[in-house]
Coordinates of C-alpha atoms and ligand atoms in Angstrom, one line a residue:
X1 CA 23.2 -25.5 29.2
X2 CA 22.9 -25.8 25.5
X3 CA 26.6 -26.3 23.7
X4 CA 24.6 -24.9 20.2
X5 CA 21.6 -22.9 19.6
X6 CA 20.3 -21.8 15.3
X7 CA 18.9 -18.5 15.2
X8 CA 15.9 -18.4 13.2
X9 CA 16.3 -14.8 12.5
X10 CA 18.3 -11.7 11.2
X11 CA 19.4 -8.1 11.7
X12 CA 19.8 -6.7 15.0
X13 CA 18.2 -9.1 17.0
X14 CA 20.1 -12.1 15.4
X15 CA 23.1 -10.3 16.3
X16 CA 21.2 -9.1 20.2
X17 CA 21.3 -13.4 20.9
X18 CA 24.9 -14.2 19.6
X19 CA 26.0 -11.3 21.8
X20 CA 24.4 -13.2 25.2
X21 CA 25.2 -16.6 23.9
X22 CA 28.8 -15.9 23.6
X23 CA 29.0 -14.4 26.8
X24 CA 27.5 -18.3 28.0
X25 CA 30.1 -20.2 26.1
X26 CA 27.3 -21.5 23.5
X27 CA 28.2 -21.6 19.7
X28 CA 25.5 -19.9 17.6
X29 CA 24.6 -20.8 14.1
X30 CA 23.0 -17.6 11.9
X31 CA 21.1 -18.6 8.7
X32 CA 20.4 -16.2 5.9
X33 CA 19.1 -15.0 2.9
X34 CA 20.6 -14.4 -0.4
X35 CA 20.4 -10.9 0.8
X36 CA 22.3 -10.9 3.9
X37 CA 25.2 -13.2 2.9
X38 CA 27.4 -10.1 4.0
X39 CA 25.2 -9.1 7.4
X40 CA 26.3 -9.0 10.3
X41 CA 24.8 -11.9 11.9
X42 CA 26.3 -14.3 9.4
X43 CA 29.8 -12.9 9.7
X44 CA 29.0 -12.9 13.9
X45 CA 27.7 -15.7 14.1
X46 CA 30.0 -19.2 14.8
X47 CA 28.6 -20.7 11.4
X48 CA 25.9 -19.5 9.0
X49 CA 24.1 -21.8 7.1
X50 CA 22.4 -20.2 3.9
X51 CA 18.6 -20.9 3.2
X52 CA 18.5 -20.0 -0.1
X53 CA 15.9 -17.5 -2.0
X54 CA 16.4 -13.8 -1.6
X55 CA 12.7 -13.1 0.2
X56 CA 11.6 -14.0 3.7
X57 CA 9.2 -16.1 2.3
X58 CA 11.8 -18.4 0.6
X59 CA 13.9 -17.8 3.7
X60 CA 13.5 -16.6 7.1
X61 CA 9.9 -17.9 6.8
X62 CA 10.7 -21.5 5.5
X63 CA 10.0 -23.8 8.8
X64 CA 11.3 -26.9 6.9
X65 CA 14.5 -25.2 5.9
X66 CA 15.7 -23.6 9.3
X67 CA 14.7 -27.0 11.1
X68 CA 17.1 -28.6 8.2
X69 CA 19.1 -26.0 9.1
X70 CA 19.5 -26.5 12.9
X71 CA 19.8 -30.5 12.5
X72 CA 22.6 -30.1 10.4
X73 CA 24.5 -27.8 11.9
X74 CA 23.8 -30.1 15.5
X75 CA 22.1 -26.7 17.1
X76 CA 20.4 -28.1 19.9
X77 CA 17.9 -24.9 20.4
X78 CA 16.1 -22.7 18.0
X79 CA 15.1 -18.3 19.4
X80 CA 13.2 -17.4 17.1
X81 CA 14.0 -13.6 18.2
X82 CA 11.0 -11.1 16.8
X83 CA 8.0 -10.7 14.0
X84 CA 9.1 -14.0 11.4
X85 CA 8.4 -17.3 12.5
X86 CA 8.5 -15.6 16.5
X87 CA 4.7 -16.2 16.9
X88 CA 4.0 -19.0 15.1
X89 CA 2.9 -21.7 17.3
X90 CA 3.0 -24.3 14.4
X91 CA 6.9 -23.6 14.2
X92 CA 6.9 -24.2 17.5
X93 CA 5.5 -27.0 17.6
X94 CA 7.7 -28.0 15.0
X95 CA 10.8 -27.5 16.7
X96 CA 10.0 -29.8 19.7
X97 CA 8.8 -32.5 17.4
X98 CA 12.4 -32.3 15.7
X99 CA 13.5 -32.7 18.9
X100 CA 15.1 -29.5 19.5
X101 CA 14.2 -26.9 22.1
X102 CA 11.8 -24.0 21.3
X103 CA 13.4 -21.2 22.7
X104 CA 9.9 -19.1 24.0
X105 CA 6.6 -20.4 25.3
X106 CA 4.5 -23.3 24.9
X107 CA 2.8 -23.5 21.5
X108 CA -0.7 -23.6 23.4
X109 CA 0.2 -20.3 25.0
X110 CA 1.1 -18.5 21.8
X111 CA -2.5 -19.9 20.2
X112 CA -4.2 -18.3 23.0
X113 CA -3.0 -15.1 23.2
X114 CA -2.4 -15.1 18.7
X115 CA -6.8 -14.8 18.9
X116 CA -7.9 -11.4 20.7
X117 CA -11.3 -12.6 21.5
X118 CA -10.0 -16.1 23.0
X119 CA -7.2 -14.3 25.1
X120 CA -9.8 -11.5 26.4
X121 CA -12.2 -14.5 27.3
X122 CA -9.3 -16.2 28.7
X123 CA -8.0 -12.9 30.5
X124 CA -11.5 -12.2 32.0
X125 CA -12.0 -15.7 33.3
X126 CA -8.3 -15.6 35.1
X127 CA -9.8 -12.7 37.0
X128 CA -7.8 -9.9 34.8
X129 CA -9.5 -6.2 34.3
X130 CA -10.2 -5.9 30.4
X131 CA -12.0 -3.3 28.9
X132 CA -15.2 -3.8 29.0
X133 CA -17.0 -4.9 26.1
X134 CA -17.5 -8.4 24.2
X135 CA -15.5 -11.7 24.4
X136 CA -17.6 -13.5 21.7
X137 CA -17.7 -12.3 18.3
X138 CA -20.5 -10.0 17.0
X139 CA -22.7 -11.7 14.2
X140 CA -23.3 -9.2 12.1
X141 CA -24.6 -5.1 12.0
X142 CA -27.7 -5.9 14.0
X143 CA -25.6 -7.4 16.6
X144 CA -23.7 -4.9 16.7
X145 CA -26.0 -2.1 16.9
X146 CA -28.2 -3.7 20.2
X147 CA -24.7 -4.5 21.6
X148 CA -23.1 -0.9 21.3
X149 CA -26.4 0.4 23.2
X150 CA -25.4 -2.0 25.8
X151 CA -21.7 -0.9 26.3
X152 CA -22.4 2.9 25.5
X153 CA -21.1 4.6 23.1
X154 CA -18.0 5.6 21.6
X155 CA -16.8 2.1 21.4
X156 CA -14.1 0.5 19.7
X157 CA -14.7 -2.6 17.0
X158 CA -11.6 -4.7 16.4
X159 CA -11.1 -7.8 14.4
X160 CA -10.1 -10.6 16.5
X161 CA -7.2 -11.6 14.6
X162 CA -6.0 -7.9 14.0
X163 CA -2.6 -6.2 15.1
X164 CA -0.6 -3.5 14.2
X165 CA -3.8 -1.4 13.9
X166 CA -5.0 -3.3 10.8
X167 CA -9.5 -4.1 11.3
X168 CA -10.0 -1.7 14.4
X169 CA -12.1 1.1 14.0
X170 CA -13.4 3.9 16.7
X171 CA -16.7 4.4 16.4
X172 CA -18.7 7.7 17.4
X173 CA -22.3 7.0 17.1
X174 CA -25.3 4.7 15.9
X175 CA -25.2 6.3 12.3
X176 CA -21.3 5.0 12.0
X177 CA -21.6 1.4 13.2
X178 CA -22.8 -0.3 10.0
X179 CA -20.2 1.1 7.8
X180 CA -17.7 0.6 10.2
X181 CA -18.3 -2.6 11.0
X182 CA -18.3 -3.7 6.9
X183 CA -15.6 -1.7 6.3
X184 CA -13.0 -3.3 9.3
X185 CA -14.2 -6.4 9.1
X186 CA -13.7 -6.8 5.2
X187 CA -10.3 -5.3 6.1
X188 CA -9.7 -8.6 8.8
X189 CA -10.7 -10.7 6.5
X190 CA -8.4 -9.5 3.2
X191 CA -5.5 -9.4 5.6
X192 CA -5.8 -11.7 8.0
X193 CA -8.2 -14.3 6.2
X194 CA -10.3 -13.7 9.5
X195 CA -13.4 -11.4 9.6
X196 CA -14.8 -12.0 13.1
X197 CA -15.0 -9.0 15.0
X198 CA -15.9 -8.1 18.5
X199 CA -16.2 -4.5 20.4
X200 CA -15.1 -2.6 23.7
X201 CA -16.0 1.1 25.4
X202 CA -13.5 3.4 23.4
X203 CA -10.8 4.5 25.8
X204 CA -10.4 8.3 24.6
X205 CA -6.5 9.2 25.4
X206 CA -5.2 5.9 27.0
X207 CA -1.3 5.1 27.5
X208 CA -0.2 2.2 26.4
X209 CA 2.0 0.6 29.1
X210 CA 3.5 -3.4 29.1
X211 CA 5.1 -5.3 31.7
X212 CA 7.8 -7.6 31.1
X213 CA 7.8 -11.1 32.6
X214 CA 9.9 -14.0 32.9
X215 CA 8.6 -17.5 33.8
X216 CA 10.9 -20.6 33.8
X217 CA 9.8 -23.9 33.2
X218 CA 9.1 -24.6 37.2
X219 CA 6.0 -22.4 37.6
X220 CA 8.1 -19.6 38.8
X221 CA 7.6 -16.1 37.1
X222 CA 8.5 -12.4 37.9
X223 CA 8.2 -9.3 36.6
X224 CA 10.9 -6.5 36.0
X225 CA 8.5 -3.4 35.3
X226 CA 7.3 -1.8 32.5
X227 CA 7.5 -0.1 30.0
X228 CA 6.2 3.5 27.9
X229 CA 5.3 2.8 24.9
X230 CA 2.8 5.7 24.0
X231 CA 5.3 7.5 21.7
X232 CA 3.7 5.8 18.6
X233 CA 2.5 6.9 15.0
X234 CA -0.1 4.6 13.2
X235 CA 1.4 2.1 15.3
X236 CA 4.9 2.2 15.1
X237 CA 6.4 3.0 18.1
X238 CA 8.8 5.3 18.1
X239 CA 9.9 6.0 21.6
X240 CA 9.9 3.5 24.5
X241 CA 11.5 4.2 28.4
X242 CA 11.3 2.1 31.3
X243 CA 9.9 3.2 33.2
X244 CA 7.0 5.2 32.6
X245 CA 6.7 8.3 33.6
X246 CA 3.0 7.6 35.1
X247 CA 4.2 4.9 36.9
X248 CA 7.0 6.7 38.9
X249 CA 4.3 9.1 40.4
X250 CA 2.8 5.9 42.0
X251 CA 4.8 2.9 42.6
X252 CA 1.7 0.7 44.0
X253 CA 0.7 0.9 40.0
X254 CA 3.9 -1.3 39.1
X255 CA 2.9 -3.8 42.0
X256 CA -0.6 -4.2 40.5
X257 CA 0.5 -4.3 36.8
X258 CA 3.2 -6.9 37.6
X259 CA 1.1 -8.9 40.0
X260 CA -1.7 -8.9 37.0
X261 CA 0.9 -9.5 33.9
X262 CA 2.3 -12.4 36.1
X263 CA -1.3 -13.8 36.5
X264 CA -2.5 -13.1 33.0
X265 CA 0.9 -14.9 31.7
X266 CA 0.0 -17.4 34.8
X267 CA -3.5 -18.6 33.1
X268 CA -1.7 -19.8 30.1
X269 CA 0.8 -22.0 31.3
X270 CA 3.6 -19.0 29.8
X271 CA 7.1 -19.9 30.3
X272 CA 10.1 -18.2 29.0
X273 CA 10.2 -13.8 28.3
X274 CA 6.9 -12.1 27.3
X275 CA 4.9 -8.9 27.2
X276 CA 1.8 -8.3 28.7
X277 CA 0.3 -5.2 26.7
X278 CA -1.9 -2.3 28.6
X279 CA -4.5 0.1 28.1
X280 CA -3.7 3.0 30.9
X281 CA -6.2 5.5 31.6
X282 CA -7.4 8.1 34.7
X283 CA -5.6 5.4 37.1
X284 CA -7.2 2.3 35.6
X285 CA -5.6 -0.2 33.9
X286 CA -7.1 -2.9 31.1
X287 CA -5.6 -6.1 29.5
X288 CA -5.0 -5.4 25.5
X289 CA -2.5 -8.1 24.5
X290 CA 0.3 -10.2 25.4
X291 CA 3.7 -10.3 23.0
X292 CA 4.5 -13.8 23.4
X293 CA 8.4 -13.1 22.2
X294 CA 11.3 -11.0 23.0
X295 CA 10.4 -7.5 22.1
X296 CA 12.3 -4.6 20.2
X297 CA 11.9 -2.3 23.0
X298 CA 13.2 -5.5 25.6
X299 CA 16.5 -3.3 25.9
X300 CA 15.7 -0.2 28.0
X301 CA 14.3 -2.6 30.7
X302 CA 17.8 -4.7 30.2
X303 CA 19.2 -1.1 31.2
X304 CA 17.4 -0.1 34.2
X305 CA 17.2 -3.9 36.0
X306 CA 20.5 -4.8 34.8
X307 CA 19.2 -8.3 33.9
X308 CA 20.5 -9.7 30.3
X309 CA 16.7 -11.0 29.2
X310 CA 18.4 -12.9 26.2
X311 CA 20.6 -14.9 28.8
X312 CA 17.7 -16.0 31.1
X313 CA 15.4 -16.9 27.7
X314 CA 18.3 -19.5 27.6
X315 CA 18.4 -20.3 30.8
X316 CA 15.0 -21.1 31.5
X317 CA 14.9 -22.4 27.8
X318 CA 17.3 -25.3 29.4
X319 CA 15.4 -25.9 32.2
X320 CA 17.2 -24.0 34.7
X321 CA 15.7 -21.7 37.9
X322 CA 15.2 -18.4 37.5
X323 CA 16.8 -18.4 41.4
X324 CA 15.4 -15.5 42.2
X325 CA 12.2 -13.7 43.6
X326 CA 10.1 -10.3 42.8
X327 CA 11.5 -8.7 45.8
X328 CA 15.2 -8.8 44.6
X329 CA 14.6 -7.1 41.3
X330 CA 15.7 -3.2 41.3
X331 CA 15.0 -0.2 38.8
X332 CA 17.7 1.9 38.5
X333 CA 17.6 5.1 36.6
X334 CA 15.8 5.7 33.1
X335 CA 16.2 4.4 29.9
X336 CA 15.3 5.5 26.5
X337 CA 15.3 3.9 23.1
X338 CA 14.6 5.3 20.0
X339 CA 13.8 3.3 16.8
X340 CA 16.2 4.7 13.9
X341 CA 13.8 3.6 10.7
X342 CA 15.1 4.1 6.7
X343 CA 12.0 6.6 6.4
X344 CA 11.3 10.0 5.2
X345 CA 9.5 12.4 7.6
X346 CA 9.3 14.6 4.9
X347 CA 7.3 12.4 2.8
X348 CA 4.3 11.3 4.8
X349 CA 7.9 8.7 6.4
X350 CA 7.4 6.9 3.7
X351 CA 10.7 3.8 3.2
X352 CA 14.0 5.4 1.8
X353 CA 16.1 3.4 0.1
X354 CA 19.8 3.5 -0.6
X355 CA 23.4 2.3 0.2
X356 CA 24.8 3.3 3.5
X357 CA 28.0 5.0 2.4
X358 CA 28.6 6.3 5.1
X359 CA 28.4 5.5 8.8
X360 CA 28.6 7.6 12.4
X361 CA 27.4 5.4 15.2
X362 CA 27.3 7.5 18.3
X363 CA 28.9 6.2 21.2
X364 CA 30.2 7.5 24.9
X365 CA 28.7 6.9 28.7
X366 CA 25.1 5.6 29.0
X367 CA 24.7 4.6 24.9
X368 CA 23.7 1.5 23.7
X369 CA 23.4 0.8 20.1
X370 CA 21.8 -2.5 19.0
X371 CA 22.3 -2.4 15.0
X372 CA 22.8 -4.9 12.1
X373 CA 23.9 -1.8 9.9
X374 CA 26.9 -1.6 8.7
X375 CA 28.9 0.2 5.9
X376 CA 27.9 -0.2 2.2
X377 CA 24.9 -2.5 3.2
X378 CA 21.7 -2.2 0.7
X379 CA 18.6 -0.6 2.1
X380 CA 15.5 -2.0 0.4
X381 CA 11.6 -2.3 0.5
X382 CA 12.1 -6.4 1.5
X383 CA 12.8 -6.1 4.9
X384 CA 12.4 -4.3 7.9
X385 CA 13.3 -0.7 8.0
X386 CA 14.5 -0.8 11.2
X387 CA 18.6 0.2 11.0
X388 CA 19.4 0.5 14.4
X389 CA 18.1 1.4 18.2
X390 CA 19.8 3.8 20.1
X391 CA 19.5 3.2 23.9
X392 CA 20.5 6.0 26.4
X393 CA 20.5 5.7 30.2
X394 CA 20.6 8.2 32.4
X395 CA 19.9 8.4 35.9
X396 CA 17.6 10.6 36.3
X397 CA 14.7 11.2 32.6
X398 CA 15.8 14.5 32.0
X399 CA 19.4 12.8 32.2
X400 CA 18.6 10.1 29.5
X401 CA 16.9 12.4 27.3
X402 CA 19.9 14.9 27.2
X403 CA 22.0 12.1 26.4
X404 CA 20.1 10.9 23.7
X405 CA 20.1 14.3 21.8
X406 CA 23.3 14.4 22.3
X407 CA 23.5 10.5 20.7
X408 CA 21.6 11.8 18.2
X409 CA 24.1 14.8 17.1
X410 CA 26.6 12.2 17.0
X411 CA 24.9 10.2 14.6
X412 CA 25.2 10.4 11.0
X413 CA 23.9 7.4 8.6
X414 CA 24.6 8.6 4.3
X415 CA 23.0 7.4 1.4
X416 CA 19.8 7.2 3.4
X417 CA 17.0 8.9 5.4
X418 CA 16.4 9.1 8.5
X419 CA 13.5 9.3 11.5
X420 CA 16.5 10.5 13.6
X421 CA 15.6 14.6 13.1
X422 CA 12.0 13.5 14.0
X423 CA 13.0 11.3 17.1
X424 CA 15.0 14.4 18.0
X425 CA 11.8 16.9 17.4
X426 CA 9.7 14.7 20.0
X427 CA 12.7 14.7 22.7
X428 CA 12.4 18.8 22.4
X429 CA 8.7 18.5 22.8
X430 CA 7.4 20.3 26.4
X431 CA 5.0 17.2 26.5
X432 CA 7.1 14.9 26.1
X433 CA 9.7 16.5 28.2
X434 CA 6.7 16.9 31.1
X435 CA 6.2 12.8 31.0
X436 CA 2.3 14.0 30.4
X437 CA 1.0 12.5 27.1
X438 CA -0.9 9.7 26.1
X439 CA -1.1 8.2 22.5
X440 CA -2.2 10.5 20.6
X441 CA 1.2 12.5 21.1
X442 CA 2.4 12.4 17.7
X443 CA -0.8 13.6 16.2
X444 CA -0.1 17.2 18.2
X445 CA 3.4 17.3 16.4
X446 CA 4.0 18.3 13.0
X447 CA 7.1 15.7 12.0
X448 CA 6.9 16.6 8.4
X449 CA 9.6 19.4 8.4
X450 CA 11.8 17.3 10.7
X451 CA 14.6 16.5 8.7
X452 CA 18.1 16.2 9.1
X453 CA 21.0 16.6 6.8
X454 CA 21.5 13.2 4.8
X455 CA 25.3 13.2 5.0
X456 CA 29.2 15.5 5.6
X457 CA 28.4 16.5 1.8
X458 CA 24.9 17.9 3.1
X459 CA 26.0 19.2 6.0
X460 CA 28.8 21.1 5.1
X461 CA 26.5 22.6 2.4
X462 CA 24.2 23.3 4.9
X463 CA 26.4 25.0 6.7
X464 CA 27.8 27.3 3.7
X465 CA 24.3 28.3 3.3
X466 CA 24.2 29.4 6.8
X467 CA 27.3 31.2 6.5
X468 CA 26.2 32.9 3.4
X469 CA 22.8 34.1 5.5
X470 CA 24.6 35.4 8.5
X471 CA 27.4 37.4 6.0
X472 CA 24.8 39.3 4.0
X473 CA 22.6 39.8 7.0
X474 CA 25.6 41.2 9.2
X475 CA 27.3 43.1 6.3
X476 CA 23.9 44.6 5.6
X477 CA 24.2 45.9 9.1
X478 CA 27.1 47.3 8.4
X479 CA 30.0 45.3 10.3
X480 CA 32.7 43.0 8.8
X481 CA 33.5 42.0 11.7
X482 CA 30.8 40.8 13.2
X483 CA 30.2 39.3 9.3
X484 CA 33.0 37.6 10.1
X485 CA 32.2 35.7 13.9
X486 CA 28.6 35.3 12.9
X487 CA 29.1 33.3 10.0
X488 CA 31.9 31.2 11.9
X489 CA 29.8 30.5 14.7
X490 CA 27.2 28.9 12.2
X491 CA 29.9 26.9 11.3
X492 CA 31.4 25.6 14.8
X493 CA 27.6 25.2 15.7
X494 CA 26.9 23.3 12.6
X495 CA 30.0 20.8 12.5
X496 CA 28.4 19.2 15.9
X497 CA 25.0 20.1 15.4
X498 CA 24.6 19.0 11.6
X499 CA 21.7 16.9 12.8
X500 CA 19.1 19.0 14.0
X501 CA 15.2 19.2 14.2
X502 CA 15.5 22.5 12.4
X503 CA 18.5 21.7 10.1
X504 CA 17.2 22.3 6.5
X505 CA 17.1 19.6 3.7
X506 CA 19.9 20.5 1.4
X507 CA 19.9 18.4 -1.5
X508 CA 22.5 19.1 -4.5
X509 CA 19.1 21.1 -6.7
X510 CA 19.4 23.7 -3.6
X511 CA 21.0 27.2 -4.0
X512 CA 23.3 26.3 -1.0
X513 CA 25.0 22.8 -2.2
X514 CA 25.6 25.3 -5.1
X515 CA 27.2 28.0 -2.8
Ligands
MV4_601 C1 -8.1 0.6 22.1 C2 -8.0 2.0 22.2 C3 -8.9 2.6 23.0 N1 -10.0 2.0 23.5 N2 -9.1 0.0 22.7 C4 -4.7 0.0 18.8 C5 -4.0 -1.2 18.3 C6 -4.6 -2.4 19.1 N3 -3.6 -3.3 19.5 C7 -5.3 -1.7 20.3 N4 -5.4 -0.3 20.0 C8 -6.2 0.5 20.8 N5 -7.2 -0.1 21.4 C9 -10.0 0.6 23.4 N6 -11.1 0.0 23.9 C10 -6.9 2.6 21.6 C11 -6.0 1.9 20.9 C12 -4.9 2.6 20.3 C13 -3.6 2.4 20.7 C14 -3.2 1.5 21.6 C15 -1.9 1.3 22.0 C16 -0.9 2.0 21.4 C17 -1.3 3.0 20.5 C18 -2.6 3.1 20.1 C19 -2.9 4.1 19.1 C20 -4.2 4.3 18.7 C21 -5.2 3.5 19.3

């Protein structure tokens, strides 16, 4: 086993790999920014090495400097943990050529699956279901039109090198395929210097379910399950569980997704953690991507197979066995993560920025909180928005869900907002709560007046503006004493509850801070 391993990374999931690699006796080495020479991973860590520059670019995106980094410092190992250098397979290569071990997959199997129209080409070939539709790219508008009478439509164009959503566009009829097609591909090609496009039969209210694998470097792989990840808004998912409600109802679904993940990771020589993405629709299922990295969501399958995925990405990273076979792996109870994001539901969850001045991490039975936040840290527009992940088990879903609202009471995070209050408006939602949604869930919900108290300060004025209400509305009725319990209550139910989906925004132009 390695003695040293350099994180190439920051935040929660710097901090998510020291965690495992402590509990394996290996000394970890954190680099950072100008940024983050107070974070948590460079206090955590055994030894941080500063990189200099104050932006990822001059930082946590500089290959030269981390590899400097990591020979220095006598790191014999690089994770890479998520989005950065994570899926870079020239970094990758890199790393090996410095003689140090690449902790993730072979370069050649990030390349395939980085290029949507090789990996569904790929995919199809290896005998995988993808939707159908192209795997070579469509020329141009003409193309496209005698294709889309092919396929039927309403099909879906997305640019080969697209993600998050960016060059993808649904498309209804004939009359909307020339301007969609210029439109999203100009789009791929500003953002991704890459305008190729190709097109598939437009799912209408698809699930999006992955599968978590784990290969080692002997040819062995398993699966542990999968995981919901439908709970998204332009993208950004929001809520994740293992496992999926769906899949419960019909356990012969999680043999076939597994046994197809394994095989679709199979074809590309994989080794080390991954996530084969899918489309889920009326009891079919279709290949969309595969994460070739440790995910954000990776804990809530952590919590229901009991299996520490950082420590066997090391293991396997080493050379070691897994040791173990499909059969042995277990699901235990449900786990739910939320993402807690620096964002304003309010405003269209636009960033908020601000000092954290103050700090309530919820805590208790079944919580897990993955965080890099920490008291009196900066929140900017440089990096990720992410502050923390809640994770709740429980064993039964309606179990985990009640825990995390009750997580979610607990918390309070000052000086910022918050998607908490929104997190906490889905949880209360009957289609959530039924396990029978798809996708497009967040478009039913209006998030916008989902918004929590930012602080004590605001909550306490909060609750004096409740107390006001309830007085003059009992008193009007006649009784002081029932003024008197009313308002009281308010208060009791406030000093827990301060966070709720219905707590109003008090800020200090409001009549209540006033009051
Ligand atoms: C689709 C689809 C329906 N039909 N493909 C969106 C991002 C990209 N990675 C794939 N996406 C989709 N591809 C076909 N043929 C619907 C989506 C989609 C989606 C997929 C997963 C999670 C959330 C989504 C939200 C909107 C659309």
């Amino acid at each position: 086993m390695f003695k040293r391993i350099l994180i190439a990374n920051r935040g929660e999931i710097a901090l998510r790999v020291i965690r495992s690699a402590r509990e394996m006796g290996i000394e970890t080495v954190a680099v950072y920014s100008d940024f983050d020479r107070a974070a948590l991973h460079t206090r955590m860590a055994h030894r941080a090495i500063g990189l200099g520059g104050a932006l990822p670019r001059d930082s946590y995106l500089r290959m030269d400097k981390i590899i400097a980094a990591a020979k220095k410092s006598g790191a014999e190992a690089i994770h890479p943990g998520y989005g950065f250098l994570s899926e870079n397979e020239d970094f990758a290569a890199e790393v090996t050529k410095a003689g140090l071990v690449w902790i993730g997959p072979p370069p050649a199997a990030i390349e395939a699956m980085g290029d949507k129209i090789e990996s569904r080409r790929r995919m199809k070939a290896a005998g995988v279901p993808v939707v159908p539709g192209l795997v070579e790219p469509v020329a141009d508008v003409d193309a496209a039109l005698a294709e889309a009478e092919k396929i039927g439509y309403p099909i879906m164009l997305k640019a080969s090198a697209g993600g998050g959503g960016k060059g993808i566009r649904v498309v209804r009829s004939k009359s909307e395929l020339a301007g969609a097609f210029r439109t999203a591909s100009g789009e791929a090609l500003a953002s991704f210097g890459d305008g190729r496009m190709y097109m598939e039969r437009y799912l209408d209210q698809p699930r999006h379910i992955e599968i978590q694998v784990l290969f080692d470097k002997h040819g062995h792989g398993v699966h542990l399950g999968e995981r919901e990840c439908s709970v998204q808004r332009r993208h950004q998912k929001l809520i994740e569980e293992c496992p999926s409600p769906v899949v419960v109802k019909n356990l012969k679904l999680r043999e076939q997704m597994g046994r197809t993940a394994i095989q679709a990771a199979a074809a590309v020589g994989y080794e080390n953690a991954g996530t084969v993405e899918f489309l889920y629709s009326k009891g079919e299922f279709f290949f969309l991507e595969m994460n070739t990295r440790l995910q954000v969501e990776h804990p809530v399958t952590e919590m229901v197979t009991g299996i520490d995925l950082v420590r066997e990405q090391l293991r396997v990273a080493a050379g070691e066995k897994l040791g173990y076979g499909q059969d042995e792996i277990r699901w235990n109870g449900w786990a739910i993560e939320i993402r807690l994001n620096a964002e304003d539901p309010a405003n269209n969850f636009l960033p908020s920025t601000g000092v954290i001045h103050n700090l309530r991490m919820p805590g208790g039975p079944g919580v897990r909180i993955d965080s890099g936040m920490y008291r009196n840290m900066q929140v900017g527009l440089d990096y990720d928005p992410m502050l923390a992940k809640i994770i709740c088990w429980g064993a039964t879903r309606d179990e985990a869900i009640e825990r995390m609202k009750r997580a979610i009471a607990e918390l309070n995070v000052g000086g910022v907002r918050t998607g908490a209050p929104a997190a906490l408006r889905v949880l209360e939602d009957e289609r959530f709560v039924s396990g029978e949604f798809d996708t497009h869930l967040l478009n039913h919900l209006d998030l916008s007046k989902a918004v929590g108290a930012e602080d004590h300060v605001a909550a306490i004025s909060a609750a004096v503006h409740r107390y006001n209400l309830a007085r003059r509305e009992a008193l009007a009725g006649g009784s002081a004493e029932r003024a008197g319990w009313k308002a009281r209550s308010f208060l009791a139910n406030t000093r827990y509850r301060h966070v709720t989906s219905e707590t109003p925004q008090v800020g200090p132009e409001s009549g209540a801070a006033r009051a």
